[in-house]
Amino acid sequence: MAQSADEMSLQVVSAVSNSSLLQPGFSLLNFDGHVFFFGQKGWPKRSCPTGVFLLDIKQNELKMKPAFFSKDSCYLPPLRYPALCTLRVNAESDEYQYIIHGGKTPNNDLSDKIYVISLVSKNSKKTTFQCVEKDLGGDVPEARYGHTINIVHSRGKSMSVIFGGRSYTPLAQRTTEKWNSVVDCLPSVFLVDFEFGCCTSYILPELQDGLSFHVSVARNDTIYILGGHSLQNNTRSPSLYKLKVDLPLGSPAVTCTILPGGISVSSAIVTQTGDTEFVLVGGYQSDNQKRLVCNTIVLEDDKIEIAERASPDWTPDIKHCKMWFGCDMGKGSVLLGIPGANKQLISDANYFYILRCKGAEEDNEEELTTQSCRQTSTEDPGDSTPFEDSEEFCFSAEANSFDVDDTDTYNEDDEEDESETGYWITCSASCNIDINTWVPFYSTELNKPAMILCSSGAGHWVHAQCMDLSESMLLRLSEANVKYFCNEHVDLNKGLQTPKKVVRLKKQPMKPLRKKTTMKLTTPTKKSFLRRLFE
């Protein structure tokens, strides 16, 4: 069932402007052929408080247009590496919603919440969504990222299934050296009933590892899980798991079967090209080796067929780069990125491609040209393991490609850079705060180091511990409305300060000393003087 190579087209994306918000773990939502970006770098800002953008690709330019939320929507943090899936309003309707679960916040907190986002209205100038947080009870899945969520249908009922992912080491097991280390989640399967908001967990003997960054595809009452990485033994599972969910009137029943024909891969991307057909692209087959082979996955009523398909004509840059990354754009298209060559003026520039898994004659919705797209990474490469989990994803861009006449276009230049206000920053030359070794220093700290704002210049945040502030002093400075200057700027600030004008005290002039002079007194005066002198 191999298909001809010309059915998969690869085109370079034109330069992306103002896309420094696009960072590792972003997600793409496709509503009626319109692609929306979610999971920005940093917290949402005033230009786009929702953190959701329309990716408008026209005439070889990509513009980011802010989307809006309805008044009855909840706040949605910018989550990266969450689990997403679509949920049909009902079997007869074409309307659908996106379910978002888990993920990382910009402060490296993990979320255990679940959101439902739906399209309310869209016109040429404004897109409005509704976002609702679902309350869960029962066996609520712990906060995690790098997992999957799917919808199953059985006996006229629907439930979502959550599996896999990574989480932080439990508090009771943390040490100074491994304070914020991540571990595989337990290999539990969670069923979530949206109608009643209850969760139930299942332990299946066939699932021994809590796989992260695996692939899952679903049809009717069955989910197939393949690939994924296990931190515990540093392997990519070659097994293919079949989860079957039965939803009778009583308690649900979940069974697992191990099938042959699995694929040992992690961080792969899957896109749907038909009612029963999917295409598997990208990923890693080892820590330092990309997987350039593509596969077609066909789901029948109760079986799965996986076959290798002819790959597109990969460019030499894609073939020789050590890493690549991407996300499903929907409708059989995938956004791929690779780092640029070192010979460029900007050594860490990235190139981006649109991979269309359908034939070119089937997909002419957008015009794309062969222009390069580059971005400077703002993340420390030491913060993530190379070639794994797609955690090294980073995008960026130049600020002059937006149409300044388009009032709906997001302009990041109007915002301050939040990369300097994160908790895990290098606040000074002597900063010793490390995300992997940090341990609470003050009694007021829970899971983040205490910080204080230095008033030098435009202001910047520093860790209170790095400034050698006692807890009492930190609390006093926090409560008092005074300016604080960090260790590096306190001397500079003193040098720039204008000495205060000293108000001199008014003193009474001292009486001059008497000189020995001969007083010439008149006779009456002399008599009175002598009289007082001898009285």
XYZ file of C-alpha atoms in Angstrom, residues 44-45 69 87 101 106 166 182 201 224 226 246 264 293 351 363 372 399 431 453 469 473 476 483 503 533:
26
model
C -0.618 36.466 27.431
C -0.191 40.213 27.092
C -12.970 34.987 24.084
C -15.115 16.361 20.470
C -5.735 18.780 29.148
C 5.598 29.499 31.289
C 5.489 13.022 32.369
C 10.603 14.797 35.661
C -8.479 5.128 36.610
C -4.311 2.342 19.342
C 2.281 3.145 19.433
C -17.038 -0.748 26.605
C 9.720 2.365 17.897
C 10.257 7.155 7.144
C 13.771 26.779 8.345
C -5.070 20.596 -1.433
C 13.376 30.839 4.342
C 9.511 42.340 13.399
C 22.991 33.754 40.367
C 12.042 43.854 41.455
C 18.074 39.000 51.639
C 14.023 41.902 55.120
C 9.609 44.265 54.925
C 12.522 51.187 45.629
C 19.264 72.942 54.589
C 28.997 97.481 91.518
